One Martini backbone bead per residue (centre of mass of N, CA, C, O) as a GRO file, in nm:
protein
  272
    1UNK     BB    1   2.501  -0.315  -2.357
    2UNK     BB    2   2.528  -0.337  -2.028
    3UNK     BB    3   2.303  -0.291  -1.776
    4UNK     BB    4   2.330  -0.067  -1.494
    5UNK     BB    5   2.245  -0.054  -1.152
    6UNK     BB    6   2.253   0.236  -0.949
    7UNK     BB    7   2.241   0.238  -0.594
    8UNK     BB    8   2.125   0.505  -0.377
    9UNK     BB    9   2.160   0.560  -0.035
   10UNK     BB   10   1.983   0.800   0.188
   11UNK     BB   11   2.052   0.999   0.506
   12UNK     BB   12   2.143   1.297   0.586
   13UNK     BB   13   2.372   1.334   0.315
   14UNK     BB   14   2.423   1.576   0.108
   15UNK     BB   15   2.725   1.579   0.054
   16UNK     BB   16   2.757   1.279  -0.020
   17UNK     BB   17   2.544   1.271  -0.244
   18UNK     BB   18   2.674   1.474  -0.435
   19UNK     BB   19   2.937   1.313  -0.475
   20UNK     BB   20   2.809   1.053  -0.586
   21UNK     BB   21   2.659   1.164  -0.832
   22UNK     BB   22   2.908   1.283  -0.975
   23UNK     BB   23   3.056   1.010  -1.005
   24UNK     BB   24   2.838   0.880  -1.188
   25UNK     BB   25   2.787   1.100  -1.423
   26UNK     BB   26   3.115   1.080  -1.501
   27UNK     BB   27   3.090   0.836  -1.655
   28UNK     BB   28   3.180   0.684  -1.958
   29UNK     BB   29   2.960   0.499  -1.901
   30UNK     BB   30   2.602   0.487  -2.020
   31UNK     BB   31   2.476   0.194  -1.931
   32UNK     BB   32   2.271   0.335  -1.703
   33UNK     BB   33   2.110   0.356  -1.380
   34UNK     BB   34   1.973   0.589  -1.144
   35UNK     BB   35   1.908   0.517  -0.796
   36UNK     BB   36   1.723   0.695  -0.539
   37UNK     BB   37   1.712   0.639  -0.178
   38UNK     BB   38   1.528   0.828   0.046
   39UNK     BB   39   1.465   0.891   0.412
   40UNK     BB   40   1.344   1.172   0.451
   41UNK     BB   41   1.513   1.416   0.445
   42UNK     BB   42   1.631   1.743   0.627
   43UNK     BB   43   1.930   1.856   0.477
   44UNK     BB   44   1.891   1.885   0.139
   45UNK     BB   45   1.874   1.622  -0.032
   46UNK     BB   46   1.621   1.673  -0.208
   47UNK     BB   47   1.748   1.908  -0.361
   48UNK     BB   48   1.971   1.745  -0.493
   49UNK     BB   49   1.785   1.557  -0.647
   50UNK     BB   50   1.626   1.774  -0.808
   51UNK     BB   51   1.881   1.894  -0.952
   52UNK     BB   52   1.929   1.572  -1.074
   53UNK     BB   53   1.669   1.449  -1.215
   54UNK     BB   54   1.772   1.409  -1.517
   55UNK     BB   55   1.992   1.176  -1.404
   56UNK     BB   56   1.743   1.028  -1.273
   57UNK     BB   57   1.535   0.745  -1.309
   58UNK     BB   58   1.495   0.698  -0.984
   59UNK     BB   59   1.295   0.835  -0.703
   60UNK     BB   60   1.282   0.862  -0.340
   61UNK     BB   61   1.113   1.023  -0.042
   62UNK     BB   62   1.106   0.814   0.242
   63UNK     BB   63   1.032   0.621   0.476
   64UNK     BB   64   1.220   0.378   0.661
   65UNK     BB   65   1.369   0.080   0.834
   66UNK     BB   66   1.642   0.099   0.670
   67UNK     BB   67   1.900   0.024   0.465
   68UNK     BB   68   1.780  -0.255   0.354
   69UNK     BB   69   1.508  -0.144   0.274
   70UNK     BB   70   1.623   0.060   0.071
   71UNK     BB   71   1.776  -0.142  -0.109
   72UNK     BB   72   1.523  -0.303  -0.190
   73UNK     BB   73   1.384  -0.075  -0.336
   74UNK     BB   74   1.602  -0.050  -0.552
   75UNK     BB   75   1.581  -0.332  -0.671
   76UNK     BB   76   1.276  -0.319  -0.755
   77UNK     BB   77   1.338  -0.064  -0.954
   78UNK     BB   78   1.521  -0.224  -1.123
   79UNK     BB   79   1.656  -0.293  -1.487
   80UNK     BB   80   1.915  -0.425  -1.470
   81UNK     BB   81   2.147  -0.682  -1.488
   82UNK     BB   82   2.310  -0.508  -1.286
   83UNK     BB   83   2.412  -0.436  -0.948
   84UNK     BB   84   2.507  -0.138  -0.753
   85UNK     BB   85   2.625   0.005  -0.442
   86UNK     BB   86   2.620   0.374  -0.405
   87UNK     BB   87   2.638   0.538  -0.139
   88UNK     BB   88   2.641   0.793   0.049
   89UNK     BB   89   2.994   0.886   0.011
   90UNK     BB   90   3.037   0.722  -0.227
   91UNK     BB   91   3.277   0.628  -0.497
   92UNK     BB   92   3.430   0.619  -0.773
   93UNK     BB   93   3.758   0.601  -0.853
   94UNK     BB   94   3.675   0.663  -1.157
   95UNK     BB   95   3.548   0.738  -1.484
   96UNK     BB   96   3.624   0.408  -1.585
   97UNK     BB   97   3.506   0.172  -1.425
   98UNK     BB   98   3.261   0.065  -1.590
   99UNK     BB   99   3.405   0.025  -1.859
  100UNK     BB  100   3.609  -0.189  -1.755
  101UNK     BB  101   3.411  -0.394  -1.625
  102UNK     BB  102   3.220  -0.452  -1.878
  103UNK     BB  103   3.432  -0.625  -2.044
  104UNK     BB  104   3.365  -0.891  -1.849
  105UNK     BB  105   3.087  -0.935  -1.919
  106UNK     BB  106   2.864  -1.221  -1.881
  107UNK     BB  107   2.639  -1.494  -1.883
  108UNK     BB  108   2.833  -1.684  -1.678
  109UNK     BB  109   2.829  -1.443  -1.466
  110UNK     BB  110   2.703  -1.316  -1.142
  111UNK     BB  111   2.978  -1.213  -0.993
  112UNK     BB  112   3.153  -0.902  -0.945
  113UNK     BB  113   3.477  -0.824  -0.798
  114UNK     BB  114   3.659  -0.569  -0.624
  115UNK     BB  115   3.824  -0.308  -0.522
  116UNK     BB  116   3.893  -0.087  -0.233
  117UNK     BB  117   3.867   0.224  -0.057
  118UNK     BB  118   3.914   0.294   0.276
  119UNK     BB  119   3.754   0.585   0.414
  120UNK     BB  120   3.869   0.809   0.654
  121UNK     BB  121   3.956   1.093   0.815
  122UNK     BB  122   4.271   0.947   0.872
  123UNK     BB  123   4.233   0.736   0.621
  124UNK     BB  124   4.372   0.505   0.364
  125UNK     BB  125   4.265   0.175   0.229
  126UNK     BB  126   4.352  -0.096   0.047
  127UNK     BB  127   4.123  -0.345  -0.076
  128UNK     BB  128   4.174  -0.679  -0.134
  129UNK     BB  129   4.125  -0.991  -0.324
  130UNK     BB  130   4.056  -1.301  -0.395
  131UNK     BB  131   3.990  -1.536  -0.642
  132UNK     BB  132   3.894  -1.716  -0.401
  133UNK     BB  133   3.586  -1.820  -0.251
  134UNK     BB  134   3.513  -1.910   0.090
  135UNK     BB  135   3.420  -1.991   0.399
  136UNK     BB  136   3.675  -1.871   0.541
  137UNK     BB  137   3.652  -1.593   0.421
  138UNK     BB  138   3.361  -1.527   0.541
  139UNK     BB  139   3.432  -1.535   0.836
  140UNK     BB  140   3.644  -1.261   0.818
  141UNK     BB  141   3.484  -1.161   0.557
  142UNK     BB  142   3.412  -0.962   0.252
  143UNK     BB  143   3.240  -0.838   0.013
  144UNK     BB  144   3.157  -0.529  -0.141
  145UNK     BB  145   2.896  -0.344  -0.264
  146UNK     BB  146   3.078  -0.106  -0.387
  147UNK     BB  147   3.257  -0.360  -0.555
  148UNK     BB  148   2.978  -0.504  -0.667
  149UNK     BB  149   2.837  -0.711  -0.919
  150UNK     BB  150   2.492  -0.804  -0.942
  151UNK     BB  151   2.272  -1.012  -1.042
  152UNK     BB  152   1.946  -0.931  -1.034
  153UNK     BB  153   1.806  -1.225  -1.037
  154UNK     BB  154   1.909  -1.335  -0.758
  155UNK     BB  155   1.697  -1.201  -0.575
  156UNK     BB  156   1.456  -1.361  -0.692
  157UNK     BB  157   1.580  -1.649  -0.661
  158UNK     BB  158   1.632  -1.605  -0.352
  159UNK     BB  159   1.683  -1.303  -0.196
  160UNK     BB  160   1.657  -1.045  -0.008
  161UNK     BB  161   1.734  -0.842   0.220
  162UNK     BB  162   1.768  -0.859   0.560
  163UNK     BB  163   1.567  -0.647   0.763
  164UNK     BB  164   1.653  -0.760   1.059
  165UNK     BB  165   1.919  -0.647   0.992
  166UNK     BB  166   2.197  -0.410   1.038
  167UNK     BB  167   2.471  -0.551   0.882
  168UNK     BB  168   2.467  -0.877   0.748
  169UNK     BB  169   2.301  -0.896   0.474
  170UNK     BB  170   2.519  -0.899   0.252
  171UNK     BB  171   2.678  -1.132   0.369
  172UNK     BB  172   2.448  -1.338   0.351
  173UNK     BB  173   2.412  -1.330   0.047
  174UNK     BB  174   2.701  -1.414  -0.035
  175UNK     BB  175   2.730  -1.686   0.120
  176UNK     BB  176   2.485  -1.816  -0.010
  177UNK     BB  177   2.548  -1.785  -0.315
  178UNK     BB  178   2.849  -1.907  -0.306
  179UNK     BB  179   2.838  -2.153  -0.077
  180UNK     BB  180   2.544  -2.277  -0.147
  181UNK     BB  181   2.481  -2.207  -0.472
  182UNK     BB  182   2.734  -2.172  -0.656
  183UNK     BB  183   2.797  -1.921  -0.792
  184UNK     BB  184   2.927  -1.726  -1.019
  185UNK     BB  185   3.263  -1.575  -1.028
  186UNK     BB  186   3.470  -1.259  -1.041
  187UNK     BB  187   3.782  -1.113  -1.035
  188UNK     BB  188   3.858  -0.765  -1.027
  189UNK     BB  189   4.176  -0.616  -1.068
  190UNK     BB  190   4.022  -0.344  -0.950
  191UNK     BB  191   3.931  -0.027  -0.864
  192UNK     BB  192   3.604   0.080  -0.782
  193UNK     BB  193   3.605   0.216  -0.481
  194UNK     BB  194   3.521   0.470  -0.245
  195UNK     BB  195   3.482   0.406   0.097
  196UNK     BB  196   3.276   0.493   0.359
  197UNK     BB  197   3.440   0.429   0.681
  198UNK     BB  198   3.171   0.537   0.901
  199UNK     BB  199   2.982   0.324   0.960
  200UNK     BB  200   2.837   0.076   1.144
  201UNK     BB  201   3.019  -0.166   1.034
  202UNK     BB  202   3.298   0.003   1.128
  203UNK     BB  203   3.213  -0.014   1.421
  204UNK     BB  204   3.335  -0.165   1.700
  205UNK     BB  205   3.054  -0.164   1.859
  206UNK     BB  206   2.924  -0.371   1.625
  207UNK     BB  207   3.062  -0.658   1.647
  208UNK     BB  208   2.854  -0.823   1.811
  209UNK     BB  209   2.617  -0.795   1.616
  210UNK     BB  210   2.758  -0.912   1.371
  211UNK     BB  211   2.817  -1.189   1.496
  212UNK     BB  212   2.521  -1.266   1.554
  213UNK     BB  213   2.418  -1.253   1.261
  214UNK     BB  214   2.614  -1.460   1.144
  215UNK     BB  215   2.530  -1.697   1.325
  216UNK     BB  216   2.236  -1.706   1.225
  217UNK     BB  217   2.310  -1.780   0.936
  218UNK     BB  218   2.459  -2.042   0.989
  219UNK     BB  219   2.216  -2.179   1.133
  220UNK     BB  220   2.022  -2.158   0.881
  221UNK     BB  221   2.231  -2.270   0.627
  222UNK     BB  222   2.485  -2.413   0.826
  223UNK     BB  223   2.438  -2.621   1.075
  224UNK     BB  224   2.681  -2.837   1.040
  225UNK     BB  225   2.900  -2.579   1.077
  226UNK     BB  226   2.888  -2.443   1.355
  227UNK     BB  227   3.130  -2.574   1.505
  228UNK     BB  228   3.338  -2.502   1.290
  229UNK     BB  229   3.296  -2.200   1.315
  230UNK     BB  230   3.408  -2.185   1.604
  231UNK     BB  231   3.689  -2.304   1.538
  232UNK     BB  232   3.769  -2.087   1.330
  233UNK     BB  233   3.795  -1.862   1.535
  234UNK     BB  234   4.057  -1.976   1.658
  235UNK     BB  235   4.234  -2.013   1.395
  236UNK     BB  236   4.191  -1.682   1.329
  237UNK     BB  237   4.339  -1.581   1.548
  238UNK     BB  238   4.596  -1.387   1.645
  239UNK     BB  239   4.762  -1.599   1.805
  240UNK     BB  240   4.774  -1.818   1.583
  241UNK     BB  241   4.903  -1.635   1.369
  242UNK     BB  242   5.163  -1.596   1.530
  243UNK     BB  243   5.252  -1.889   1.526
  244UNK     BB  244   5.270  -1.914   1.218
  245UNK     BB  245   5.486  -1.696   1.192
  246UNK     BB  246   5.708  -1.828   1.372
  247UNK     BB  247   5.741  -2.092   1.192
  248UNK     BB  248   5.926  -1.938   0.973
  249UNK     BB  249   6.140  -1.941   1.226
  250UNK     BB  250   6.342  -2.175   1.343
  251UNK     BB  251   6.447  -2.063   1.615
  252UNK     BB  252   6.177  -1.958   1.729
  253UNK     BB  253   6.032  -2.234   1.705
  254UNK     BB  254   6.207  -2.390   1.908
  255UNK     BB  255   6.143  -2.215   2.152
  256UNK     BB  256   5.835  -2.253   2.149
  257UNK     BB  257   5.832  -2.564   2.171
  258UNK     BB  258   5.976  -2.576   2.443
  259UNK     BB  259   5.765  -2.413   2.598
  260UNK     BB  260   5.524  -2.599   2.542
  261UNK     BB  261   5.643  -2.851   2.677
  262UNK     BB  262   5.649  -2.732   2.960
  263UNK     BB  263   5.347  -2.667   2.988
  264UNK     BB  264   5.241  -2.963   2.930
  265UNK     BB  265   5.366  -3.095   3.189
  266UNK     BB  266   5.127  -2.925   3.370
  267UNK     BB  267   4.919  -3.092   3.204
  268UNK     BB  268   4.709  -3.271   3.074
  269UNK     BB  269   4.697  -3.496   2.847
  270UNK     BB  270   4.734  -3.479   2.514
  271UNK     BB  271   4.474  -3.508   2.266
  272UNK     BB  272   4.400  -3.569   1.924
   0.00000   0.00000   0.00000
């Protein structure tokens, strides 16, 4: 059986940590190790860890410099063939997730990703993914570490998470591994996790920082695509997508084309 390292990062979320640990230890698949990295919590989290110590293969509770520093600690402590990050507040979709996913594991695939449910206080939304991942996909989206099994050796082969980033480190790892290094991957059309969608990466106020970090990654690993990356921003904008949608309806498309022709009459000549 393939050994899976489940890494749980926590800071002052005792309730979420308890839920996450219960979700993990109730899995029907038993070839896993549970690693808990706590940031020296003061809310009772350490007591939760100690109560479950017999079920946890490795844990620490100490100060860290952020979530990606903590995740890197977990990777370094891991001994499984694949790792998955199930942080405090996240949980597996059901008790058979690992058992079903493990049936697909092979030596020829490096990354397996599946669906997740994004859960916030007022909503739940199923997030699904395409079979093929490309540069344009990663421009506007990413696969989520809560529903992705990553071959452990990739971190040693490439790099660990960028600890200077606050949000985009896992996105950076995925776009580098898949689009730059062309690692093998497989879509598991099953729901892997229920994802606590209340963190910093899901906060609209963090969008500018996320965009800045992503741009830095493009500049670092894909410099010749930087201008294309900016153009892609326009092509994937809401307004352009609305135009594409209108194009599906012949009458509405004729009206829009007529309007565009009128507007172009009052602008400098359009050059292709």
